[in-house]
């Protein structure tokens, strides 16, 4: 049986330094390649047009809404959702071809093993080694959660199958980029929690630093990745701290403003 047709989309902004490494593994393999560029100020859009005619310049409504915009442009039932910092390998392409050629394929989500690199070192344990549901059947109203960050794929009656070949993931360019990215996500999540009426405190933020560090380093085996694993556990502890410290800061600001208005 011939492989089922495959659409692929990416949402991007200012990825000129690494977008081609991603697209080179996709162009000529997927049957449709869609790029949504939310206003790059570098050459990202121009580089993308070397690999596909379907490059769209958009505003930025948030991660969930942007992925749903891209999903709406997909012509084929099977959809691959990648980011500019993720690279396909020949072995992963071959495995996907084999699975999507199975006549009696029952799965509607294919999880791809995630091989994340931290400053050149692979993280084989912990949060950033969890397989990702990047390839799915776009039927019966599949959508991404309409959130600003950590947008989860929502699909009816999920039937999950995990592949064996890894998807290469190069999330952070530098230490500064790593910290800026995690702080940005933490503040977005804090704002979402605050809007829902949730509160935070510095004591809880400090507790979450410890619990998230220990979960990553001990319970999820980060210590097995050596120095890189210790580094990542500290970063994830910081991420948890920033999320709830930002929530506490928003609450303090709200309390002050309400006090002044009385």
Coordinates of C-alpha atoms in Angstrom, one line a residue:
X1 CA 0.0 0.0 0.0
X2 CA 1.2 3.5 -0.8
X3 CA 1.9 5.8 2.1
X4 CA -1.1 7.9 3.1
X5 CA -0.7 11.5 2.0
X6 CA 0.8 13.8 4.6
X7 CA 0.4 17.5 5.3
X8 CA 3.0 19.3 7.5
X9 CA 2.8 22.7 9.1
X10 CA 5.2 24.9 11.1
X11 CA 4.5 28.2 12.9
X12 CA 7.6 30.3 12.9
X13 CA 9.1 33.7 13.7
X14 CA 12.7 34.8 13.3
X15 CA 14.2 31.4 12.7
X16 CA 16.5 32.2 9.8
X17 CA 19.5 30.6 11.6
X18 CA 18.0 27.2 11.8
X19 CA 14.8 26.9 9.6
X20 CA 16.6 25.3 6.7
X21 CA 17.9 22.4 8.7
X22 CA 14.3 21.7 9.6
X23 CA 12.8 22.2 6.1
X24 CA 15.5 20.1 4.3
X25 CA 14.1 17.0 6.0
X26 CA 10.6 17.8 4.9
X27 CA 10.6 19.3 1.4
X28 CA 10.0 16.6 -1.2
X29 CA 8.9 14.1 1.4
X30 CA 5.6 15.5 2.8
X31 CA 2.8 16.0 0.3
X32 CA 2.0 19.5 1.6
X33 CA 4.2 21.9 3.5
X34 CA 2.6 24.9 5.2
X35 CA 4.5 27.8 7.0
X36 CA 2.8 30.4 9.1
X37 CA 5.2 33.3 9.8
X38 CA 4.0 35.7 12.4
X39 CA 6.0 38.7 11.2
X40 CA 9.7 37.7 11.1
X41 CA 12.1 40.6 10.9
X42 CA 14.9 38.4 9.5
X43 CA 15.0 36.3 6.3
X44 CA 12.8 33.4 7.7
X45 CA 9.9 33.9 5.2
X46 CA 12.3 34.2 2.2
X47 CA 14.1 31.0 3.2
X48 CA 10.9 29.1 3.6
X49 CA 9.7 30.1 0.1
X50 CA 12.7 28.1 -1.2
X51 CA 11.0 25.0 0.1
X52 CA 7.2 25.6 -0.4
X53 CA 4.8 28.0 -2.0
X54 CA 2.5 27.9 1.0
X55 CA 4.1 30.6 3.2
X56 CA 1.6 32.8 4.9
X57 CA 2.4 36.0 6.8
X58 CA 0.1 36.5 9.8
X59 CA -0.3 38.2 13.1
X60 CA 0.3 36.4 16.4
X61 CA -2.8 35.3 18.3
X62 CA -1.0 32.8 20.6
X63 CA 0.3 29.3 20.1
X64 CA -3.0 27.4 20.2
X65 CA -4.9 29.7 17.8
X66 CA -1.9 29.9 15.4
X67 CA -1.6 26.1 15.2
X68 CA -5.4 25.8 14.6
X69 CA -5.0 28.4 11.7
X70 CA -2.3 26.3 10.2
X71 CA -4.3 23.1 10.7
X72 CA -7.2 24.6 8.8
X73 CA -5.0 24.9 5.7
X74 CA -4.1 21.2 5.7
X75 CA -5.5 19.3 2.8
X76 CA -4.7 15.8 3.9
X77 CA -6.1 13.7 6.8
X78 CA -2.7 12.9 8.3
X79 CA -0.9 16.0 9.6
X80 CA 2.6 16.4 11.0
X81 CA 3.1 19.4 13.3
X82 CA 6.7 20.5 13.7
X83 CA 8.7 23.5 15.1
X84 CA 11.7 25.1 13.5
X85 CA 13.9 23.7 16.2
X86 CA 13.0 20.1 15.3
X87 CA 14.8 18.0 12.6
X88 CA 13.6 14.9 10.9
X89 CA 16.1 12.1 10.3
X90 CA 16.1 9.6 7.4
X91 CA 15.3 6.8 9.8
X92 CA 12.3 8.6 11.3
X93 CA 11.0 9.4 7.8
X94 CA 11.4 5.8 6.8
X95 CA 9.5 4.6 9.9
X96 CA 6.7 7.0 9.3
X97 CA 6.4 5.9 5.7
X98 CA 6.2 2.3 6.8
X99 CA 3.5 3.0 9.5
X100 CA 1.4 5.2 7.2
X101 CA 1.5 2.5 4.6
X102 CA -0.1 -0.1 6.9
X103 CA -3.5 -1.1 5.4
X104 CA -5.1 -1.7 8.9
X105 CA -3.6 1.3 10.8
X106 CA -5.7 1.8 13.9
X107 CA -3.8 4.6 15.6
X108 CA -4.9 8.2 15.1
X109 CA -1.9 9.7 17.0
X110 CA 1.7 8.8 16.4
X111 CA 4.0 9.9 19.1
X112 CA 7.6 10.7 18.0
X113 CA 10.5 10.1 20.5
X114 CA 12.0 13.4 21.3
X115 CA 15.8 13.6 21.5
X116 CA 16.4 17.1 23.0
X117 CA 19.9 18.6 23.0
X118 CA 21.1 21.0 25.7
X119 CA 24.2 22.9 24.5
X120 CA 25.2 19.9 22.4
X121 CA 24.5 17.2 25.0
X122 CA 21.4 14.9 24.5
X123 CA 18.9 14.6 27.3
X124 CA 17.7 11.0 27.3
X125 CA 15.7 11.3 30.5
X126 CA 13.1 13.6 32.1
X127 CA 10.5 16.0 30.7
X128 CA 12.4 16.7 27.4
X129 CA 12.7 13.1 26.4
X130 CA 8.9 12.4 26.5
X131 CA 7.6 11.3 23.1
X132 CA 5.4 13.9 21.4
X133 CA 2.1 13.5 19.6
X134 CA 3.4 15.3 16.5
X135 CA 1.7 13.2 13.9
X136 CA -2.1 12.8 13.9
X137 CA -5.2 12.0 12.0
X138 CA -7.1 15.2 11.3
X139 CA -10.7 13.9 11.5
X140 CA -13.7 14.5 13.7
X141 CA -12.8 17.9 14.9
X142 CA -9.1 17.5 15.9
X143 CA -8.0 20.9 17.4
X144 CA -5.3 22.4 19.5
X145 CA -6.3 23.7 22.9
X146 CA -7.0 27.4 22.5
X147 CA -4.2 28.5 24.9
X148 CA -1.3 31.0 24.6
X149 CA 1.3 28.3 25.4
X150 CA 1.5 24.5 26.0
X151 CA -1.2 24.0 23.5
X152 CA -2.4 20.4 23.8
X153 CA -3.8 18.5 20.8
X154 CA -7.4 17.5 21.5
X155 CA -8.6 14.6 19.4
X156 CA -11.7 12.4 19.8
X157 CA -11.1 8.8 21.0
X158 CA -7.3 8.9 20.8
X159 CA -5.5 5.7 19.8
X160 CA -1.9 6.3 20.4
X161 CA 1.1 4.5 19.0
X162 CA 4.7 5.5 19.8
X163 CA 7.4 5.2 17.2
X164 CA 11.0 4.2 17.8
X165 CA 13.2 6.6 15.8
X166 CA 13.9 10.0 17.4
X167 CA 13.0 13.5 16.3
X168 CA 15.9 15.7 16.9
X169 CA 15.1 18.8 19.1
X170 CA 17.4 21.8 19.4
X171 CA 15.3 24.1 21.5
X172 CA 17.9 26.6 23.0
X173 CA 20.5 28.5 21.1
X174 CA 22.3 29.9 24.1
X175 CA 21.9 30.1 27.9
X176 CA 20.3 33.5 27.5
X177 CA 17.8 32.1 25.0
X178 CA 17.0 29.3 27.3
X179 CA 16.3 31.6 30.2
X180 CA 14.3 34.1 28.1
X181 CA 12.2 31.4 26.6
X182 CA 11.3 29.8 29.9
X183 CA 10.6 33.1 31.6
X184 CA 8.4 34.2 28.7
X185 CA 6.3 30.9 29.0
X186 CA 6.2 31.2 32.8
X187 CA 4.8 34.7 32.6
X188 CA 2.2 33.8 30.0
X189 CA 1.0 30.9 32.1
X190 CA 0.9 33.1 35.2
X191 CA -1.3 35.6 33.3
X192 CA -3.7 32.8 32.2
X193 CA -3.9 31.5 35.8
X194 CA -4.5 35.1 37.1
X195 CA -7.2 35.7 34.6
X196 CA -9.0 32.6 35.9
X197 CA -8.8 33.9 39.5
X198 CA -6.0 31.7 40.7
X199 CA -3.5 33.0 43.2
X200 CA 0.1 32.4 44.0
X201 CA 2.7 33.1 46.7
X202 CA 6.4 33.2 47.0
X203 CA 6.4 30.4 49.5
X204 CA 4.6 28.2 47.0
X205 CA 6.9 29.3 44.2
X206 CA 9.9 28.3 46.3
X207 CA 8.3 25.0 47.1
X208 CA 7.7 24.3 43.5
X209 CA 11.3 25.1 42.7
X210 CA 12.4 22.2 44.9
X211 CA 9.6 19.7 43.9
X212 CA 10.1 20.3 40.2
X213 CA 13.9 20.1 40.5
X214 CA 13.6 16.8 42.4
X215 CA 11.0 15.4 40.1
X216 CA 13.2 16.0 37.0
X217 CA 16.5 15.1 38.5
X218 CA 15.5 12.1 40.7
X219 CA 12.1 10.7 39.8
X220 CA 12.4 11.1 36.1
X221 CA 16.1 10.1 36.0
X222 CA 17.7 13.4 35.0
X223 CA 20.8 12.4 37.1
X224 CA 21.5 9.7 34.4
X225 CA 22.3 12.5 31.9
X226 CA 25.2 13.8 34.0
X227 CA 26.0 17.5 34.0
X228 CA 23.4 18.2 31.4
X229 CA 20.7 16.5 33.4
X230 CA 21.6 18.5 36.6
X231 CA 21.5 21.7 34.5
X232 CA 18.1 20.9 33.1
X233 CA 16.7 20.0 36.5
X234 CA 17.8 23.4 37.8
X235 CA 16.3 25.2 34.8
X236 CA 12.9 23.4 35.3
X237 CA 13.0 24.3 38.9
X238 CA 13.5 27.9 38.0
X239 CA 10.7 27.7 35.4
X240 CA 8.3 26.5 38.1
X241 CA 9.5 29.2 40.5
X242 CA 9.0 32.0 37.9
X243 CA 5.6 30.7 37.0
X244 CA 4.2 31.0 40.5
X245 CA 6.3 34.1 41.5
X246 CA 4.9 35.9 38.5
X247 CA 1.4 34.8 39.6
X248 CA 2.1 36.2 43.1
X249 CA 3.4 39.4 41.6
X250 CA 0.2 39.8 39.6
X251 CA -1.9 39.2 42.7
X252 CA 0.1 41.8 44.7
X253 CA -0.4 44.3 41.9
X254 CA -4.2 43.6 41.8
X255 CA -4.4 43.9 45.6
X256 CA -2.6 47.3 45.5
X257 CA -4.8 48.6 42.7
X258 CA -8.0 47.5 44.5
X259 CA -6.8 49.1 47.7
X260 CA -6.1 52.4 46.0
X261 CA -9.6 52.4 44.4
X262 CA -11.4 52.1 47.8

